[in-house]
GROMACS .gro file of C-alpha atoms in nm:
model
  207
    1ILE     CA    1 -18.064  -4.542   7.096
    2GLY     CA    2 -18.368  -4.723   7.228
    3MET     CA    3 -18.667  -4.634   7.465
    4GLN     CA    4 -18.646  -4.611   7.853
    5LEU     CA    5 -18.993  -4.645   8.044
    6THR     CA    6 -19.013  -4.451   8.392
    7GLN     CA    7 -19.289  -4.585   8.633
    8VAL     CA    8 -19.435  -4.297   8.824
    9ASN     CA    9 -19.621  -4.330   9.156
   10GLY     CA   10 -19.802  -4.005   9.269
   11PRO     CA   11 -19.968  -3.974   9.597
   12LEU     CA   12 -20.134  -3.640   9.530
   13ALA     CA   13 -20.392  -3.734   9.805
   14ARG     CA   14 -20.116  -3.700  10.045
   15ARG     CA   15 -20.016  -3.385   9.898
   16VAL     CA   16 -20.348  -3.204   9.875
   17ALA     CA   17 -20.279  -2.819   9.893
   18ALA     CA   18 -20.377  -2.545  10.126
   19VAL     CA   19 -20.238  -2.211  10.236
   20TYR     CA   20 -20.344  -2.233  10.575
   21LEU     CA   21 -20.577  -2.462  10.843
   22PRO     CA   22 -20.935  -2.371  10.905
   23ALA     CA   23 -21.023  -2.194  11.189
   24ARG     CA   24 -21.142  -2.461  11.443
   25SER     CA   25 -21.355  -2.204  11.631
   26ARG     CA   26 -21.557  -2.124  11.305
   27PRO     CA   27 -21.901  -2.330  11.302
   28GLN     CA   28 -21.893  -2.592  11.020
   29SER     CA   29 -22.204  -2.657  10.812
   30PRO     CA   30 -22.308  -3.026  10.729
   31ASP     CA   31 -22.118  -3.031  10.411
   32GLY     CA   32 -21.797  -2.899  10.578
   33SER     CA   33 -21.801  -2.542  10.462
   34ALA     CA   34 -21.751  -2.267  10.712
   35ALA     CA   35 -22.109  -2.117  10.803
   36GLY     CA   36 -22.201  -1.817  10.620
   37THR     CA   37 -22.011  -1.914  10.316
   38GLU     CA   38 -22.167  -2.006   9.978
   39PRO     CA   39 -22.043  -2.364   9.881
   40PRO     CA   40 -21.911  -2.426   9.559
   41SER     CA   41 -22.115  -2.517   9.239
   42VAL     CA   42 -22.088  -2.775   9.031
   43ALA     CA   43 -21.906  -2.562   8.767
   44ASP     CA   44 -21.654  -2.447   9.055
   45LEU     CA   45 -21.574  -2.808   9.117
   46ALA     CA   46 -21.534  -2.887   8.764
   47SER     CA   47 -21.299  -2.601   8.719
   48LYS     CA   48 -21.040  -2.773   8.981
   49THR     CA   49 -21.035  -3.134   8.803
   50GLY     CA   50 -20.732  -3.249   8.621
   51LEU     CA   51 -20.391  -3.420   8.662
   52TYR     CA   52 -20.136  -3.211   8.894
   53ARG     CA   53 -19.770  -3.263   8.931
   54ASP     CA   54 -19.548  -3.224   9.236
   55ALA     CA   55 -19.255  -3.092   9.090
   56ALA     CA   56 -19.040  -3.146   9.424
   57THR     CA   57 -19.111  -3.513   9.381
   58ASP     CA   58 -19.194  -3.568   9.021
   59THR     CA   59 -19.515  -3.726   9.109
   60TYR     CA   60 -19.873  -3.704   8.978
   61GLY     CA   61 -20.215  -3.726   9.102
   62ARG     CA   62 -20.551  -3.642   8.974
   63VAL     CA   63 -20.859  -3.448   9.103
   64TYR     CA   64 -21.202  -3.554   8.989
   65VAL     CA   65 -21.558  -3.518   9.058
   66ARG     CA   66 -21.782  -3.804   9.158
   67ASP     CA   67 -22.119  -3.804   9.300
   68GLY     CA   68 -22.120  -3.435   9.312
   69LYS     CA   69 -21.798  -3.430   9.558
   70LEU     CA   70 -21.448  -3.333   9.479
   71TRP     CA   71 -21.190  -3.613   9.524
   72ALA     CA   72 -20.800  -3.648   9.515
   73SER     CA   73 -20.644  -3.962   9.388
   74MET     CA   74 -20.328  -4.109   9.498
   75ASP     CA   75 -20.246  -4.158   9.137
   76ALA     CA   76 -20.298  -4.039   8.795
   77GLY     CA   77 -20.642  -4.262   8.791
   78ASP     CA   78 -20.993  -4.184   8.937
   79GLY     CA   79 -21.051  -4.498   9.125
   80PRO     CA   80 -21.250  -4.460   9.467
   81GLY     CA   81 -21.017  -4.723   9.619
   82ASP     CA   82 -20.728  -4.490   9.667
   83SER     CA   83 -20.873  -4.137   9.673
   84VAL     CA   84 -20.971  -3.903   9.947
   85GLU     CA   85 -21.255  -3.653   9.970
   86LEU     CA   86 -21.199  -3.296   9.956
   87ARG     CA   87 -21.476  -3.109  10.136
   88PRO     CA   88 -21.543  -2.757  10.078
   89ILE     CA   89 -21.459  -2.472  10.324
   90ASP     CA   90 -21.528  -2.197  10.060
   91LYS     CA   91 -21.500  -2.196   9.688
   92SER     CA   92 -21.111  -2.236   9.681
   93ARG     CA   93 -21.034  -2.408  10.007
   94PHE     CA   94 -21.105  -2.777  10.073
   95SER     CA   95 -21.021  -2.992  10.403
   96VAL     CA   96 -20.929  -3.371  10.408
   97PRO     CA   97 -21.175  -3.536  10.664
   98GLY     CA   98 -21.008  -3.678  10.946
   99SER     CA   99 -20.660  -3.492  10.892
  100PRO     CA  100 -20.542  -3.146  10.940
  101ILE     CA  101 -20.472  -3.115  10.575
  102VAL     CA  102 -20.663  -2.817  10.397
  103ALA     CA  103 -20.640  -2.761  10.016
  104GLU     CA  104 -20.622  -2.426   9.836
  105PHE     CA  105 -20.674  -2.430   9.446
  106VAL     CA  106 -20.499  -2.122   9.331
  107ILE     CA  107 -20.632  -1.961   9.021
  108PRO     CA  108 -20.393  -1.964   8.729
  109ARG     CA  109 -20.220  -1.612   8.637
  110ASP     CA  110 -19.916  -1.495   8.462
  111GLY     CA  111 -19.923  -1.779   8.208
  112ARG     CA  112 -19.880  -2.028   8.478
  113PRO     CA  113 -20.094  -2.334   8.535
  114ALA     CA  114 -20.350  -2.374   8.826
  115GLN     CA  115 -20.185  -2.492   9.134
  116ILE     CA  116 -20.292  -2.674   9.438
  117ARG     CA  117 -20.107  -2.583   9.773
  118VAL     CA  118 -20.074  -2.799  10.082
  119THR     CA  119 -20.020  -2.748  10.459
  120GLY     CA  120 -20.093  -2.973  10.717
  121ALA     CA  121 -19.919  -3.256  10.544
  122GLY     CA  122 -19.567  -3.143  10.659
  123PRO     CA  123 -19.354  -2.901  10.802
  124LYS     CA  124 -19.353  -2.710  10.443
  125PRO     CA  125 -19.627  -2.612  10.215
  126LEU     CA  126 -19.660  -2.844   9.919
  127VAL     CA  127 -19.743  -2.727   9.559
  128SER     CA  128 -19.869  -2.918   9.261
  129GLU     CA  129 -19.939  -2.755   8.920
  130ARG     CA  130 -20.197  -2.874   8.675
  131VAL     CA  131 -20.074  -3.063   8.365
  132THR     CA  132 -20.203  -3.007   8.017
  133GLU     CA  133 -20.350  -3.317   7.908
  134GLY     CA  134 -20.445  -3.444   7.562
  135PHE     CA  135 -20.237  -3.655   7.377
  136ALA     CA  136 -20.293  -3.844   7.048
  137PRO     CA  137 -20.012  -4.108   6.962
  138THR     CA  138 -19.960  -4.154   6.597
  139ALA     CA  139 -19.898  -4.514   6.473
  140ASN     CA  140 -19.512  -4.442   6.435
  141ASP     CA  141 -19.535  -4.330   6.809
  142LEU     CA  142 -19.692  -4.658   6.911
  143GLN     CA  143 -19.447  -4.857   6.718
  144ARG     CA  144 -19.183  -4.678   6.882
  145TYR     CA  145 -19.294  -4.755   7.214
  146ALA     CA  146 -19.349  -5.106   7.187
  147GLY     CA  147 -19.095  -5.345   7.329
  148ARG     CA  148 -18.946  -5.532   7.637
  149TYR     CA  149 -18.848  -5.342   7.924
  150ALA     CA  150 -18.648  -5.462   8.209
  151ASN     CA  151 -18.673  -5.375   8.564
  152ALA     CA  152 -18.376  -5.490   8.753
  153ASP     CA  153 -18.496  -5.375   9.100
  154LEU     CA  154 -18.795  -5.610   9.055
  155ASP     CA  155 -18.614  -5.860   8.861
  156VAL     CA  156 -18.893  -5.858   8.601
  157THR     CA  157 -18.948  -5.794   8.225
  158TYR     CA  158 -19.242  -5.598   8.087
  159ALA     CA  159 -19.362  -5.621   7.753
  160ILE     CA  160 -19.537  -5.314   7.577
  161VAL     CA  161 -19.775  -5.437   7.290
  162ARG     CA  162 -19.942  -5.249   7.031
  163ARG     CA  163 -20.317  -5.327   6.967
  164GLY     CA  164 -20.446  -5.159   6.675
  165SER     CA  165 -20.443  -4.792   6.781
  166ALA     CA  166 -20.365  -4.862   7.162
  167LEU     CA  167 -20.092  -5.017   7.369
  168VAL     CA  168 -20.126  -5.286   7.649
  169LEU     CA  169 -19.890  -5.373   7.912
  170GLN     CA  170 -19.804  -5.743   7.980
  171ILE     CA  171 -19.656  -5.844   8.317
  172PRO     CA  172 -19.589  -6.218   8.369
  173GLY     CA  173 -19.880  -6.388   8.557
  174ARG     CA  174 -20.136  -6.108   8.501
  175PRO     CA  175 -20.384  -6.000   8.259
  176GLU     CA  176 -20.303  -5.747   7.997
  177ILE     CA  177 -20.340  -5.360   8.102
  178ALA     CA  178 -20.462  -5.126   7.889
  179LEU     CA  179 -20.265  -4.802   7.862
  180GLN     CA  180 -20.452  -4.466   7.804
  181PRO     CA  181 -20.249  -4.167   7.659
  182VAL     CA  182 -20.239  -3.897   7.917
  183PHE     CA  183 -19.975  -3.652   7.780
  184GLN     CA  184 -19.674  -3.647   7.561
  185ASN     CA  185 -19.486  -3.964   7.609
  186ALA     CA  186 -19.720  -4.062   7.899
  187PHE     CA  187 -19.962  -4.322   7.962
  188TYR     CA  188 -20.186  -4.445   8.252
  189GLY     CA  189 -20.281  -4.812   8.352
  190SER     CA  190 -20.441  -4.960   8.640
  191LEU     CA  191 -20.186  -5.107   8.860
  192VAL     CA  192 -19.894  -4.957   8.736
  193ASP     CA  193 -20.023  -4.596   8.752
  194LEU     CA  194 -19.847  -4.340   8.525
  195ILE     CA  195 -19.555  -4.446   8.291
  196ARG     CA  196 -19.328  -4.231   8.075
  197PHE     CA  197 -19.132  -4.313   7.773
  198GLY     CA  198 -18.807  -4.135   7.697
  199SER     CA  199 -18.500  -4.187   7.473
  200GLY     CA  200 -18.224  -4.386   7.627
  201THR     CA  201 -17.961  -4.638   7.559
  202GLY     CA  202 -18.149  -4.989   7.532
  203SER     CA  203 -18.486  -5.058   7.647
  204ALA     CA  204 -18.523  -5.009   8.039
  205ILE     CA  205 -18.770  -4.949   8.311
  206THR     CA  206 -18.726  -4.748   8.614
  207GLY     CA  207 -18.943  -4.690   8.907
   0.00000   0.00000   0.00000
């Protein structure tokens, strides 16, 4: 029994959640919020950050705050190059500038995680749930993850190498990519996005 490595590409920025589109007849304030509503505070914005998973597609994306604004990334990182701004309509609903998408952040209840609900991005609402982060792999974990992983579709072999208390990904012809632990058996790296390890026969990478 070996380890299998799955590469996950998560376009959350294309699946930002909302329950309904903003009424176009309502005047908008310069910051995008509906006139007469109180814009979200810094604490309000911070409460919405985190990694979210779309269960329908098994993809991930991150919501984060930068320069006092809320952003949604198309992957598990927080790089500005692949993110869209979420402009507040009120404390729970946000719009994506230049698109019909509006996002509603749903307060967690009944033991369920926080959700983002999307309309305006397709014929059906899209739902993503926040993932609990925080994973500190042991030395044994790191050693177990280390190895060579073949991707038949791309005809390339990756190497996962332990560097002290961390892992790096080696791709032929490119500098090493540091892998940051995100949640159990999952790591994030620039260029490769989120990768997950699981038990399997032999060493393989799929994605």
